[in-house]
Amino acid sequence: LFSDPNNNTIYKYSPGGGGAFAAGAGADSGDHRTQIEPASPPSSTTASEGAGTLTVFREKSGYEGADIAEYGQPGSNGLTFDREGRLTINQHGNRRVVRLEPDGRLTVLADKFESQRLNSPNDLVYRSDGTLYFTDPPFGLPKFFNDTRKELPFSGVFAVKDGNVKLVTKDFTGPNGIAFSPDEKYLYVGDWDEKKKVVMRYEVQPDGSLKNGRVFFDMTNAPGEDAIDGIKIDKAGNVYVSGPGGLWIISPQGKHLGTIIPPKHPHNFAWGNADGKTLYLCARSGLYRMQLNIEGIRP
């Protein structure tokens, strides 16, 4: 499953080999362009590419308001599954996080913090104890930071469990991608800020709070217009970051291992297929995939 925030739609891609993945879309150095193939034709609503099939999974995935024409990205953004296999959705236009139940109902997990509406939840990840962490920049609002509908005076990272929404950090201008290390000792969060393109790493405490945040990797001076978007982790703890120029791979020690350069810039991505070694890239108007030699961490 992957979101198209601009078209307010969630799509389902079924690869021939089976396996599920959700995206908002071992490594070596060098240009991997020749290893990347389209998983589906771009700009398609129902299409097939090889043994795979692309269909519409959910329309009006993030907003149904009468003023939808004002929004550039009203739809859903980040997607993930909980321990019971239920899809959890960040809705831009509705400014909330919801869970899709087996009977089709939507359960609201978070829509306010201290009586103020969230900005526009962006990306999300579950901890193994069921706590959901999500980022909340204002990029889903029509005028972003200057939108009069914005209620919170900051862009936060939140944790939700048993109906309680807690602010865990507000260190960011535009918190975006978010992921845990394999042992869940660390939480990585990327900042979509053209003046400060950094990935932060926090120590996760037993109660779910964060401490000792530090800059894990700084891409501010790297060539490329894009700031930091999606983040995922493989089972060796390597950090995959949508950053300037492509998909960066960084070791747990903070060493740049290489950059994957797809045909189009990937904004989010996810591990899929039965072996968990296929990386699916949501890259502007297309969905791409590439086979790696290492398994990724999946919901």
PDB file of C-alpha atoms in Angstrom:
ATOM      1  CA  LEU A   1       0.000   0.000   0.000  1.00  0.00           C
ATOM      2  CA  PHE A   2       1.166   3.533  -0.676  1.00  0.00           C
ATOM      3  CA  SER A   3      -0.319   7.013  -0.433  1.00  0.00           C
ATOM      4  CA  ASP A   4      -0.784   9.638  -3.108  1.00  0.00           C
ATOM      5  CA  PRO A   5      -1.385  12.755  -0.957  1.00  0.00           C
ATOM      6  CA  ASN A   6      -2.013  14.985  -3.975  1.00  0.00           C
ATOM      7  CA  ASN A   7      -4.802  12.772  -5.329  1.00  0.00           C
ATOM      8  CA  ASN A   8      -6.246  11.859  -1.913  1.00  0.00           C
ATOM      9  CA  THR A   9      -5.877   8.127  -2.620  1.00  0.00           C
ATOM     10  CA  ILE A  10      -4.230   4.990  -1.238  1.00  0.00           C
ATOM     11  CA  TYR A  11      -3.139   2.460  -3.860  1.00  0.00           C
ATOM     12  CA  LYS A  12      -2.523  -1.256  -3.500  1.00  0.00           C
ATOM     13  CA  TYR A  13       0.261  -2.907  -5.447  1.00  0.00           C
ATOM     14  CA  SER A  14       0.262  -6.701  -5.430  1.00  0.00           C
ATOM     15  CA  PRO A  15       3.621  -8.169  -6.519  1.00  0.00           C
ATOM     16  CA  GLY A  16       3.612 -11.549  -8.170  1.00  0.00           C
ATOM     17  CA  GLY A  17       5.746 -13.042  -5.385  1.00  0.00           C
ATOM     18  CA  GLY A  18       3.378 -12.007  -2.605  1.00  0.00           C
ATOM     19  CA  GLY A  19       4.181 -10.079   0.537  1.00  0.00           C
ATOM     20  CA  ALA A  20       2.907  -6.773   1.860  1.00  0.00           C
ATOM     21  CA  PHE A  21       4.451  -3.377   2.345  1.00  0.00           C
ATOM     22  CA  ALA A  22       3.302   0.082   3.368  1.00  0.00           C
ATOM     23  CA  ALA A  23       4.946   3.390   2.561  1.00  0.00           C
ATOM     24  CA  GLY A  24       3.928   6.975   3.030  1.00  0.00           C
ATOM     25  CA  ALA A  25       6.589   4.632  -0.596  1.00  0.00           C
ATOM     26  CA  GLY A  26      22.550  -4.319   2.970  1.00  0.00           C
ATOM     27  CA  ALA A  27      23.772  -1.700   0.719  1.00  0.00           C
ATOM     28  CA  ASP A  28      27.007  -0.856  -0.997  1.00  0.00           C
ATOM     29  CA  SER A  29      28.249   2.385  -2.480  1.00  0.00           C
ATOM     30  CA  GLY A  30      27.762   3.464  -6.066  1.00  0.00           C
ATOM     31  CA  ASP A  31      24.979   4.187  -8.513  1.00  0.00           C
ATOM     32  CA  HIS A  32      22.265   1.518  -8.378  1.00  0.00           C
ATOM     33  CA  ARG A  33      20.262   2.973 -11.241  1.00  0.00           C
ATOM     34  CA  THR A  34      20.520  -0.145 -13.386  1.00  0.00           C
ATOM     35  CA  GLN A  35      19.110  -2.346 -10.634  1.00  0.00           C
ATOM     36  CA  ILE A  36      15.896  -0.364 -10.228  1.00  0.00           C
ATOM     37  CA  GLU A  37      12.781  -1.264 -12.190  1.00  0.00           C
ATOM     38  CA  PRO A  38       9.285   0.237 -12.338  1.00  0.00           C
ATOM     39  CA  ALA A  39       6.903  -1.749 -10.153  1.00  0.00           C
ATOM     40  CA  SER A  40       3.918  -0.231 -11.919  1.00  0.00           C
ATOM     41  CA  PRO A  41       3.210   2.195 -14.743  1.00  0.00           C
ATOM     42  CA  PRO A  42       3.097   5.803 -13.518  1.00  0.00           C
ATOM     43  CA  SER A  43      -0.188   7.706 -13.307  1.00  0.00           C
ATOM     44  CA  SER A  44      -2.272   4.521 -13.347  1.00  0.00           C
ATOM     45  CA  THR A  45      -5.314   3.681 -11.264  1.00  0.00           C
ATOM     46  CA  THR A  46      -5.685   0.067 -12.332  1.00  0.00           C
ATOM     47  CA  ALA A  47      -2.824  -1.475 -14.234  1.00  0.00           C
ATOM     48  CA  SER A  48      -0.501  -4.436 -14.418  1.00  0.00           C
ATOM     49  CA  GLU A  49       3.267  -4.634 -14.829  1.00  0.00           C
ATOM     50  CA  GLY A  50       4.532  -8.162 -15.264  1.00  0.00           C
ATOM     51  CA  ALA A  51       2.991 -10.308 -12.537  1.00  0.00           C
ATOM     52  CA  GLY A  52       2.066  -7.324 -10.333  1.00  0.00           C
ATOM     53  CA  THR A  53      -1.234  -5.464 -10.154  1.00  0.00           C
ATOM     54  CA  LEU A  54      -2.022  -1.890  -9.080  1.00  0.00           C
ATOM     55  CA  THR A  55      -5.505  -0.988  -7.833  1.00  0.00           C
ATOM     56  CA  VAL A  56      -7.198   1.758  -5.840  1.00  0.00           C
ATOM     57  CA  PHE A  57      -7.386   0.695  -2.186  1.00  0.00           C
ATOM     58  CA  ARG A  58      -9.083   3.751  -0.682  1.00  0.00           C
ATOM     59  CA  GLU A  59     -10.326   7.026  -2.129  1.00  0.00           C
ATOM     60  CA  LYS A  60     -10.728  10.214  -0.073  1.00  0.00           C
ATOM     61  CA  SER A  61      -7.952   8.789   2.058  1.00  0.00           C
ATOM     62  CA  GLY A  62      -7.140  12.000   3.908  1.00  0.00           C
ATOM     63  CA  TYR A  63      -9.864  14.600   3.457  1.00  0.00           C
ATOM     64  CA  GLU A  64     -13.472  15.123   2.371  1.00  0.00           C
ATOM     65  CA  GLY A  65     -13.931  18.821   3.192  1.00  0.00           C
ATOM     66  CA  ALA A  66     -15.760  21.220   0.894  1.00  0.00           C
ATOM     67  CA  ASP A  67     -12.623  23.369   0.653  1.00  0.00           C
ATOM     68  CA  ILE A  68     -10.469  20.525  -0.660  1.00  0.00           C
ATOM     69  CA  ALA A  69      -9.513  22.554  -3.748  1.00  0.00           C
ATOM     70  CA  GLU A  70      -7.382  24.786  -1.502  1.00  0.00           C
ATOM     71  CA  TYR A  71      -5.171  21.870  -0.485  1.00  0.00           C
ATOM     72  CA  GLY A  72      -2.087  20.782  -2.390  1.00  0.00           C
ATOM     73  CA  GLN A  73      -1.774  17.499  -0.471  1.00  0.00           C
ATOM     74  CA  PRO A  74      -5.108  16.731   1.227  1.00  0.00           C
ATOM     75  CA  GLY A  75      -4.750  12.957   1.197  1.00  0.00           C
ATOM     76  CA  SER A  76      -3.123  10.397   3.439  1.00  0.00           C
ATOM     77  CA  ASN A  77       0.627  10.358   3.890  1.00  0.00           C
ATOM     78  CA  GLY A  78       2.424   7.836   6.120  1.00  0.00           C
ATOM     79  CA  LEU A  79       1.033   4.301   6.405  1.00  0.00           C
ATOM     80  CA  THR A  80       1.950   1.393   8.654  1.00  0.00           C
ATOM     81  CA  PHE A  81       0.451  -1.712  10.270  1.00  0.00           C
ATOM     82  CA  ASP A  82      -0.023  -2.425  13.963  1.00  0.00           C
ATOM     83  CA  ARG A  83       0.669  -5.760  15.671  1.00  0.00           C
ATOM     84  CA  GLU A  84      -2.770  -7.048  14.653  1.00  0.00           C
ATOM     85  CA  GLY A  85      -2.232  -6.176  11.006  1.00  0.00           C
ATOM     86  CA  ARG A  86      -4.550  -3.154  11.017  1.00  0.00           C
ATOM     87  CA  LEU A  87      -3.618  -0.308   8.714  1.00  0.00           C
ATOM     88  CA  THR A  88      -2.772   2.961  10.470  1.00  0.00           C
ATOM     89  CA  ILE A  89      -3.074   6.134   8.387  1.00  0.00           C
ATOM     90  CA  ASN A  90      -1.793   9.684   8.758  1.00  0.00           C
ATOM     91  CA  GLN A  91      -4.443  11.950   7.232  1.00  0.00           C
ATOM     92  CA  HIS A  92      -3.192  15.326   6.041  1.00  0.00           C
ATOM     93  CA  GLY A  93      -6.445  17.185   5.416  1.00  0.00           C
ATOM     94  CA  ASN A  94      -8.313  15.712   8.372  1.00  0.00           C
ATOM     95  CA  ARG A  95      -5.267  16.443  10.560  1.00  0.00           C
ATOM     96  CA  ARG A  96      -5.421  13.183  12.438  1.00  0.00           C
ATOM     97  CA  VAL A  97      -4.103   9.636  12.778  1.00  0.00           C
ATOM     98  CA  VAL A  98      -6.643   6.869  12.229  1.00  0.00           C
ATOM     99  CA  ARG A  99      -6.739   3.078  12.233  1.00  0.00           C
ATOM    100  CA  LEU A 100      -8.704   1.101   9.660  1.00  0.00           C
ATOM    101  CA  GLU A 101     -10.675  -1.660  11.365  1.00  0.00           C
ATOM    102  CA  PRO A 102     -11.483  -5.026   9.723  1.00  0.00           C
ATOM    103  CA  ASP A 103     -15.123  -3.962   9.276  1.00  0.00           C
ATOM    104  CA  GLY A 104     -14.113  -0.766   7.468  1.00  0.00           C
ATOM    105  CA  ARG A 105     -14.660   1.658  10.341  1.00  0.00           C
ATOM    106  CA  LEU A 106     -12.041   4.270  11.171  1.00  0.00           C
ATOM    107  CA  THR A 107     -10.841   4.637  14.762  1.00  0.00           C
ATOM    108  CA  VAL A 108      -9.271   8.006  15.570  1.00  0.00           C
ATOM    109  CA  LEU A 109      -5.999   7.482  17.454  1.00  0.00           C
ATOM    110  CA  ALA A 110      -4.910  11.130  17.626  1.00  0.00           C
ATOM    111  CA  ASP A 111      -6.334  14.427  16.399  1.00  0.00           C
ATOM    112  CA  LYS A 112      -5.492  16.926  19.151  1.00  0.00           C
ATOM    113  CA  PHE A 113      -2.804  17.768  21.673  1.00  0.00           C
ATOM    114  CA  GLU A 114      -3.864  19.720  24.747  1.00  0.00           C
ATOM    115  CA  SER A 115      -7.153  20.682  23.035  1.00  0.00           C
ATOM    116  CA  GLN A 116      -5.408  22.034  19.926  1.00  0.00           C
ATOM    117  CA  ARG A 117      -5.724  20.336  16.557  1.00  0.00           C
ATOM    118  CA  LEU A 118      -2.686  18.611  15.123  1.00  0.00           C
ATOM    119  CA  ASN A 119      -0.962  20.197  12.129  1.00  0.00           C
ATOM    120  CA  SER A 120      -1.010  17.410   9.507  1.00  0.00           C
ATOM    121  CA  PRO A 121       0.486  14.069  10.649  1.00  0.00           C
ATOM    122  CA  ASN A 122       3.185  12.967   8.233  1.00  0.00           C
ATOM    123  CA  ASP A 123       5.060   9.727   8.998  1.00  0.00           C
ATOM    124  CA  LEU A 124       4.676   7.094  11.704  1.00  0.00           C
ATOM    125  CA  VAL A 125       6.129   3.981  13.312  1.00  0.00           C
ATOM    126  CA  TYR A 126       5.011   1.519  15.995  1.00  0.00           C
ATOM    127  CA  ARG A 127       7.148   0.436  18.925  1.00  0.00           C
ATOM    128  CA  SER A 128       6.883  -3.267  19.784  1.00  0.00           C
ATOM    129  CA  ASP A 129       4.835  -2.448  22.911  1.00  0.00           C
ATOM    130  CA  GLY A 130       2.125  -0.897  20.734  1.00  0.00           C
ATOM    131  CA  THR A 131       3.083   2.749  21.223  1.00  0.00           C
ATOM    132  CA  LEU A 132       2.672   4.737  18.017  1.00  0.00           C
ATOM    133  CA  TYR A 133       5.116   7.548  17.248  1.00  0.00           C
ATOM    134  CA  PHE A 134       4.329  10.094  14.542  1.00  0.00           C
ATOM    135  CA  THR A 135       5.652  13.371  13.138  1.00  0.00           C
ATOM    136  CA  ASP A 136       3.423  16.418  12.730  1.00  0.00           C
ATOM    137  CA  PRO A 137       4.682  19.206  10.431  1.00  0.00           C
ATOM    138  CA  PRO A 138       2.183  21.559   8.726  1.00  0.00           C
ATOM    139  CA  PHE A 139       2.931  20.418   5.174  1.00  0.00           C
ATOM    140  CA  GLY A 140      -0.618  19.158   4.632  1.00  0.00           C
ATOM    141  CA  LEU A 141      -2.117  22.592   5.291  1.00  0.00           C
ATOM    142  CA  PRO A 142      -2.664  24.819   2.231  1.00  0.00           C
ATOM    143  CA  LYS A 143      -0.288  27.562   3.427  1.00  0.00           C
ATOM    144  CA  PHE A 144       2.015  25.379   5.531  1.00  0.00           C
ATOM    145  CA  PHE A 145       3.555  27.351   8.414  1.00  0.00           C
ATOM    146  CA  ASN A 146       1.545  30.483   7.574  1.00  0.00           C
ATOM    147  CA  ASP A 147      -1.862  28.822   7.456  1.00  0.00           C
ATOM    148  CA  THR A 148      -4.440  30.514   9.696  1.00  0.00           C
ATOM    149  CA  ARG A 149      -5.944  27.097  10.485  1.00  0.00           C
ATOM    150  CA  LYS A 150      -2.735  26.047  12.221  1.00  0.00           C
ATOM    151  CA  GLU A 151      -3.317  25.805  15.988  1.00  0.00           C
ATOM    152  CA  LEU A 152      -0.130  24.346  17.464  1.00  0.00           C
ATOM    153  CA  PRO A 153       2.777  26.826  17.704  1.00  0.00           C
ATOM    154  CA  PHE A 154       5.324  24.102  16.895  1.00  0.00           C
ATOM    155  CA  SER A 155       5.886  20.994  14.774  1.00  0.00           C
ATOM    156  CA  GLY A 156       6.136  18.066  17.140  1.00  0.00           C
ATOM    157  CA  VAL A 157       6.881  14.385  17.379  1.00  0.00           C
ATOM    158  CA  PHE A 158       4.209  12.586  19.385  1.00  0.00           C
ATOM    159  CA  ALA A 159       3.677   9.198  21.015  1.00  0.00           C
ATOM    160  CA  VAL A 160       0.241   7.622  21.405  1.00  0.00           C
ATOM    161  CA  LYS A 161      -0.754   4.710  23.610  1.00  0.00           C
ATOM    162  CA  ASP A 162      -4.094   3.803  25.181  1.00  0.00           C
ATOM    163  CA  GLY A 163      -5.619   7.030  23.909  1.00  0.00           C
ATOM    164  CA  ASN A 164      -3.000   9.306  25.475  1.00  0.00           C
ATOM    165  CA  VAL A 165      -1.165  11.668  23.130  1.00  0.00           C
ATOM    166  CA  LYS A 166       2.216  12.805  24.468  1.00  0.00           C
ATOM    167  CA  LEU A 167       4.691  15.262  22.985  1.00  0.00           C
ATOM    168  CA  VAL A 168       8.136  13.632  22.932  1.00  0.00           C
ATOM    169  CA  THR A 169      10.107  16.385  21.175  1.00  0.00           C
ATOM    170  CA  LYS A 170       9.632  19.678  19.363  1.00  0.00           C
ATOM    171  CA  ASP A 171      13.233  20.107  18.229  1.00  0.00           C
ATOM    172  CA  PHE A 172      12.321  20.292  14.549  1.00  0.00           C
ATOM    173  CA  THR A 173      11.163  22.776  11.958  1.00  0.00           C
ATOM    174  CA  GLY A 174       9.518  20.083   9.847  1.00  0.00           C
ATOM    175  CA  PRO A 175       9.774  16.615  11.440  1.00  0.00           C
ATOM    176  CA  ASN A 176       9.258  14.028   8.753  1.00  0.00           C
ATOM    177  CA  GLY A 177      10.639  10.476   8.444  1.00  0.00           C
ATOM    178  CA  ILE A 178      10.764   8.407  11.628  1.00  0.00           C
ATOM    179  CA  ALA A 179      12.096   4.916  12.447  1.00  0.00           C
ATOM    180  CA  PHE A 180      13.418   2.768  15.304  1.00  0.00           C
ATOM    181  CA  SER A 181      16.754   0.987  15.454  1.00  0.00           C
ATOM    182  CA  PRO A 182      16.391  -2.833  15.414  1.00  0.00           C
ATOM    183  CA  ASP A 183      16.691  -3.058  19.229  1.00  0.00           C
ATOM    184  CA  GLU A 184      14.446   0.017  19.702  1.00  0.00           C
ATOM    185  CA  LYS A 185      17.102   1.730  21.813  1.00  0.00           C
ATOM    186  CA  TYR A 186      17.147   4.641  19.379  1.00  0.00           C
ATOM    187  CA  LEU A 187      14.575   6.648  17.469  1.00  0.00           C
ATOM    188  CA  TYR A 188      15.659   8.384  14.261  1.00  0.00           C
ATOM    189  CA  VAL A 189      13.787  11.473  13.052  1.00  0.00           C
ATOM    190  CA  GLY A 190      14.527  13.499   9.932  1.00  0.00           C
ATOM    191  CA  ASP A 191      13.974  17.237   9.533  1.00  0.00           C
ATOM    192  CA  TRP A 192      12.509  18.659   6.325  1.00  0.00           C
ATOM    193  CA  ASP A 193      14.308  21.971   6.605  1.00  0.00           C
ATOM    194  CA  GLU A 194      16.313  23.279   3.659  1.00  0.00           C
ATOM    195  CA  LYS A 195      18.583  25.198   6.042  1.00  0.00           C
ATOM    196  CA  LYS A 196      19.194  22.258   8.379  1.00  0.00           C
ATOM    197  CA  LYS A 197      18.985  18.880   6.636  1.00  0.00           C
ATOM    198  CA  VAL A 198      19.716  16.608   9.576  1.00  0.00           C
ATOM    199  CA  VAL A 199      18.710  13.229  10.957  1.00  0.00           C
ATOM    200  CA  MET A 200      18.464  13.268  14.744  1.00  0.00           C
ATOM    201  CA  ARG A 201      18.905  10.199  16.956  1.00  0.00           C
ATOM    202  CA  TYR A 202      17.301   9.926  20.392  1.00  0.00           C
ATOM    203  CA  GLU A 203      17.710   7.431  23.209  1.00  0.00           C
ATOM    204  CA  VAL A 204      14.345   5.811  23.913  1.00  0.00           C
ATOM    205  CA  GLN A 205      13.529   5.466  27.609  1.00  0.00           C
ATOM    206  CA  PRO A 206      11.499   2.574  29.119  1.00  0.00           C
ATOM    207  CA  ASP A 207       8.485   4.885  29.517  1.00  0.00           C
ATOM    208  CA  GLY A 208       8.660   5.856  25.838  1.00  0.00           C
ATOM    209  CA  SER A 209      10.115   9.317  26.366  1.00  0.00           C
ATOM    210  CA  LEU A 210      13.207  10.504  24.492  1.00  0.00           C
ATOM    211  CA  LYS A 211      16.527  11.731  25.851  1.00  0.00           C
ATOM    212  CA  ASN A 212      19.946  12.845  24.646  1.00  0.00           C
ATOM    213  CA  GLY A 213      18.973  13.832  21.138  1.00  0.00           C
ATOM    214  CA  ARG A 214      21.932  14.485  18.873  1.00  0.00           C
ATOM    215  CA  VAL A 215      22.638  15.032  15.209  1.00  0.00           C
ATOM    216  CA  PHE A 216      23.198  11.572  13.740  1.00  0.00           C
ATOM    217  CA  PHE A 217      23.902  12.757  10.198  1.00  0.00           C
ATOM    218  CA  ASP A 218      24.007  16.183   8.539  1.00  0.00           C
ATOM    219  CA  MET A 219      23.188  16.553   4.819  1.00  0.00           C
ATOM    220  CA  THR A 220      22.824  20.333   4.824  1.00  0.00           C
ATOM    221  CA  ASN A 221      25.694  20.970   2.420  1.00  0.00           C
ATOM    222  CA  ALA A 222      24.984  18.027   0.112  1.00  0.00           C
ATOM    223  CA  PRO A 223      24.018  18.910  -3.481  1.00  0.00           C
ATOM    224  CA  GLY A 224      20.345  18.529  -4.323  1.00  0.00           C
ATOM    225  CA  GLU A 225      17.196  20.529  -3.710  1.00  0.00           C
ATOM    226  CA  ASP A 226      15.248  18.084  -1.582  1.00  0.00           C
ATOM    227  CA  ALA A 227      15.451  18.056   2.187  1.00  0.00           C
ATOM    228  CA  ILE A 228      14.920  14.933   4.327  1.00  0.00           C
ATOM    229  CA  ASP A 229      11.812  12.800   3.907  1.00  0.00           C
ATOM    230  CA  GLY A 230      11.238   9.075   4.602  1.00  0.00           C
ATOM    231  CA  ILE A 231      13.470   6.955   6.863  1.00  0.00           C
ATOM    232  CA  LYS A 232      13.675   3.162   7.175  1.00  0.00           C
ATOM    233  CA  ILE A 233      16.090   0.705   8.821  1.00  0.00           C
ATOM    234  CA  ASP A 234      17.462  -2.681   7.755  1.00  0.00           C
ATOM    235  CA  LYS A 235      18.132  -5.566  10.127  1.00  0.00           C
ATOM    236  CA  ALA A 236      21.803  -4.629  10.445  1.00  0.00           C
ATOM    237  CA  GLY A 237      20.773  -1.222  11.734  1.00  0.00           C
ATOM    238  CA  ASN A 238      21.710   0.711   8.603  1.00  0.00           C
ATOM    239  CA  VAL A 239      19.621   3.851   8.163  1.00  0.00           C
ATOM    240  CA  TYR A 240      18.019   4.595   4.775  1.00  0.00           C
ATOM    241  CA  VAL A 241      17.127   8.250   4.289  1.00  0.00           C
ATOM    242  CA  SER A 242      15.377  10.072   1.477  1.00  0.00           C
ATOM    243  CA  GLY A 243      17.726  13.035   1.199  1.00  0.00           C
ATOM    244  CA  PRO A 244      19.304  15.410  -1.315  1.00  0.00           C
ATOM    245  CA  GLY A 245      19.972  13.612  -4.585  1.00  0.00           C
ATOM    246  CA  GLY A 246      18.573  10.198  -3.704  1.00  0.00           C
ATOM    247  CA  LEU A 247      18.294   7.507  -1.056  1.00  0.00           C
ATOM    248  CA  TRP A 248      21.202   7.675   1.386  1.00  0.00           C
ATOM    249  CA  ILE A 249      22.425   4.615   3.309  1.00  0.00           C
ATOM    250  CA  ILE A 250      24.148   5.363   6.607  1.00  0.00           C
ATOM    251  CA  SER A 251      25.710   2.856   9.005  1.00  0.00           C
ATOM    252  CA  PRO A 252      24.645   2.732  12.686  1.00  0.00           C
ATOM    253  CA  GLN A 253      27.933   4.505  13.417  1.00  0.00           C
ATOM    254  CA  GLY A 254      26.983   7.417  11.166  1.00  0.00           C
ATOM    255  CA  LYS A 255      29.166   6.554   8.146  1.00  0.00           C
ATOM    256  CA  HIS A 256      27.792   7.251   4.675  1.00  0.00           C
ATOM    257  CA  LEU A 257      27.835   3.874   2.894  1.00  0.00           C
ATOM    258  CA  GLY A 258      26.397   5.007  -0.420  1.00  0.00           C
ATOM    259  CA  THR A 259      23.495   6.631  -2.219  1.00  0.00           C
ATOM    260  CA  ILE A 260      20.858   4.921  -4.348  1.00  0.00           C
ATOM    261  CA  ILE A 261      19.926   7.142  -7.289  1.00  0.00           C
ATOM    262  CA  PRO A 262      16.532   6.136  -8.746  1.00  0.00           C
ATOM    263  CA  PRO A 263      15.139   7.486 -12.034  1.00  0.00           C
ATOM    264  CA  LYS A 264      13.034   9.913  -9.956  1.00  0.00           C
ATOM    265  CA  HIS A 265      13.538  11.211  -6.446  1.00  0.00           C
ATOM    266  CA  PRO A 266      12.019   8.900  -3.780  1.00  0.00           C
ATOM    267  CA  HIS A 267      10.074  10.605  -1.007  1.00  0.00           C
ATOM    268  CA  ASN A 268       9.199   7.465   0.911  1.00  0.00           C
ATOM    269  CA  PHE A 269       9.825   3.748   0.652  1.00  0.00           C
ATOM    270  CA  ALA A 270       9.210   0.403   2.329  1.00  0.00           C
ATOM    271  CA  TRP A 271      10.470  -3.161   2.455  1.00  0.00           C
ATOM    272  CA  GLY A 272       8.279  -5.785   0.832  1.00  0.00           C
ATOM    273  CA  ASN A 273       7.897  -9.231  -0.747  1.00  0.00           C
ATOM    274  CA  ALA A 274       8.128 -12.527   1.090  1.00  0.00           C
ATOM    275  CA  ASP A 275      11.827 -12.279   1.929  1.00  0.00           C
ATOM    276  CA  GLY A 276      11.672  -8.633   3.005  1.00  0.00           C
ATOM    277  CA  LYS A 277      14.638  -7.768   0.775  1.00  0.00           C
ATOM    278  CA  THR A 278      12.790  -5.846  -1.919  1.00  0.00           C
ATOM    279  CA  LEU A 279      12.760  -2.081  -1.447  1.00  0.00           C
ATOM    280  CA  TYR A 280       9.763  -0.256  -2.934  1.00  0.00           C
ATOM    281  CA  LEU A 281      10.313   3.428  -3.693  1.00  0.00           C
ATOM    282  CA  CYS A 282       7.529   6.001  -3.947  1.00  0.00           C
ATOM    283  CA  ALA A 283       9.197   8.378  -6.388  1.00  0.00           C
ATOM    284  CA  ARG A 284       6.991  11.263  -7.485  1.00  0.00           C
ATOM    285  CA  SER A 285       4.780   9.853 -10.279  1.00  0.00           C
ATOM    286  CA  GLY A 286       6.027   6.260 -10.134  1.00  0.00           C
ATOM    287  CA  LEU A 287       6.511   3.248  -7.889  1.00  0.00           C
ATOM    288  CA  TYR A 288       9.880   1.504  -8.250  1.00  0.00           C
ATOM    289  CA  ARG A 289      11.468  -1.552  -6.689  1.00  0.00           C
ATOM    290  CA  MET A 290      14.944  -2.937  -6.254  1.00  0.00           C
ATOM    291  CA  GLN A 291      16.299  -6.148  -4.762  1.00  0.00           C
ATOM    292  CA  LEU A 292      18.873  -5.843  -1.970  1.00  0.00           C
ATOM    293  CA  ASN A 293      20.963  -8.450  -0.180  1.00  0.00           C
ATOM    294  CA  ILE A 294      19.729  -7.575   3.288  1.00  0.00           C
ATOM    295  CA  GLU A 295      16.322  -7.765   4.936  1.00  0.00           C
ATOM    296  CA  GLY A 296      14.617  -4.642   6.161  1.00  0.00           C
ATOM    297  CA  ILE A 297      12.626  -4.040   9.322  1.00  0.00           C
ATOM    298  CA  ARG A 298       8.920  -4.232   8.595  1.00  0.00           C
ATOM    299  CA  PRO A 299       5.837  -3.549  10.746  1.00  0.00           C
TER     300      PRO A 299
END
